[in-house]
């Protein structure tokens, strides 16, 4: 049994990536994720890895693209404004079927915004992580331990499907310390060979070509259709969520990430007052766990989405349940973290029939 | 005590974040759930530095403490900022060397301890934060006394082992202080 240690979210995430076999990291500092890069800069040179501080976020994501194309398990990390810069590279990776992990420790936006925790990049992560017809796999941990556990999962799925993956965290998760257990892999994790990778082969096989440019429309349509088959399979096989007391709940709170745990406190408090509240916490934001939510809508009377944004997930909740129940919203934006009491007050209002 | 939901606050450089780490680690060593969340950003430079520390026997839902049951204040701006957020019946520990103001509420338990002066007099300059932990331990019993000793041994970096004894002295000064 590994020791339970106290670790900062950003550092735990970095160590988890190393244990998952990622020894190539390309970064650029930005609050509140800088500790990811700082940790990697200390650890990777000692274990024969590559830590590279790029000249910009754009350069870092293109290094990720290159390392991924060569078959390496690689990662980049940033926070909201930096992720906007990376979207070009993410689109190219998606278009060339290059796996890789992108970390977004969100802060308030738009623009330079602020540096406090936020979830205002939900739309960006789930709807338009870059131009073109594309999706990336998006995970939203709600504790430092879950962040650690999801890192390996994200890498494995990204490799298996050749689709870039993202961990969508926030400043709260990145900056806080919590007890965490990190599975150690002695001598580094053994990764399956990537036969498609573009790396030296001494003329022993045909060239592997990795490219996102298709000038013939019919060719581009064909590769996109093929890619969407993989998206479809992900939607069927790889959605994840946590359901807490939803079976008999009248009011179901839907919240992810750090907000998910705050909402849980409110749900517990509501139950103590005899109000039948429950929590639905999506762990994958794309693919969104639609079916699970749809099942809950059979018995729930109302939904309440809680986010650190102006309500970016609300539409996904409405679509998942075919608008069969009212979906209300409560949140703060700009870096303000909702309190359990505020969420509880809203739950009590909804339970009392007020909207 | 039950769950600890604390805010520790002062200037950057007083060891506020380290104080939080010691408290959280003590909870960890007793097998409890803990969380430590610093304020981060420009306010740390010259203004108030603070952190939220929770210890609980169950899950910690909100690591950001907005209604603390313990406040430790090491400067006036922090004292002013947080004193009204303490829940009734909560504990407030004030470094009275640095804060001359008195608590005007009468629904909280207040302890004034000249931690910075005590540290200075005892040759433990810079360990006022640890003296305050000693006082917190005596007032609330947030962990066992022995756990604090183990904690100090754990959190003091290997290169600074000579400071373990000084940290323990600081704990005892706070623990035994009768104001």
Coordinates of N, CA, C and O in Angstrom, one line a residue, chain A residues 14 18 25 34-46 49-53:
Chain A
X14 N 1.2 16.3 -11.6 CA 2.4 16.1 -12.4 C 3.1 14.8 -12.1 O 3.5 14.1 -12.9
X18 N 3.9 11.4 -14.4 CA 5.1 10.7 -14.5 C 4.9 9.2 -14.3 O 5.4 8.3 -15.0
X25 N 7.4 16.7 -21.2 CA 6.5 17.8 -20.8 C 7.0 19.1 -21.4 O 8.1 19.5 -21.4
X34 N 1.3 27.0 -12.5 CA 2.7 27.0 -12.7 C 3.4 25.9 -11.9 O 4.4 25.4 -12.4
X35 N 2.8 25.4 -10.8 CA 3.5 24.3 -10.1 C 3.6 23.0 -10.9 O 4.4 22.2 -10.6
X36 N 2.7 22.8 -11.9 CA 2.8 21.6 -12.7 C 4.2 21.7 -13.4 O 4.9 20.7 -13.3
X37 N 4.4 22.8 -14.1 CA 5.7 22.9 -14.8 C 6.9 22.9 -13.9 O 7.9 22.3 -14.1
X38 N 6.8 23.6 -12.7 CA 7.9 23.7 -11.8 C 8.2 22.3 -11.3 O 9.4 21.9 -11.2
X39 N 7.2 21.5 -11.0 CA 7.4 20.1 -10.5 C 8.1 19.3 -11.6 O 9.1 18.6 -11.3
X40 N 7.6 19.4 -12.8 CA 8.2 18.6 -13.9 C 9.7 19.0 -14.1 O 10.5 18.2 -14.5
X41 N 9.9 20.3 -14.0 CA 11.3 20.8 -14.2 C 12.3 20.2 -13.2 O 13.5 20.0 -13.5
X42 N 11.8 19.9 -12.0 CA 12.6 19.3 -11.0 C 12.8 17.8 -11.2 O 13.9 17.3 -11.0
X43 N 11.7 17.1 -11.5 CA 11.7 15.7 -11.6 C 12.2 15.1 -12.9 O 13.0 14.2 -12.9
X44 N 11.8 15.7 -14.0 CA 12.0 15.0 -15.3 C 13.5 14.8 -15.7 O 13.9 13.8 -16.1
X45 N 14.3 15.9 -15.5 CA 15.7 15.7 -15.8 C 16.4 14.6 -15.0 O 17.3 13.9 -15.5
X46 N 15.9 14.3 -13.8 CA 16.5 13.3 -13.0 C 16.2 11.8 -13.5 O 16.8 10.9 -13.1
X49 N 13.9 12.2 -18.5 CA 12.8 12.7 -19.3 C 13.1 14.1 -20.0 O 14.3 14.5 -19.9
X50 N 12.1 14.7 -20.6 CA 12.3 16.0 -21.2 C 11.4 17.0 -20.5 O 10.2 16.8 -20.6
X51 N 12.0 18.0 -19.9 CA 11.2 19.1 -19.5 C 11.6 20.3 -20.3 O 12.8 20.6 -20.4
X52 N 10.7 20.9 -21.0 CA 11.0 22.0 -21.8 C 10.1 23.2 -21.6 O 8.9 23.1 -21.7
X53 N 10.7 24.3 -21.1 CA 9.9 25.5 -21.1 C 9.9 26.2 -22.4 O 11.0 26.7 -22.8

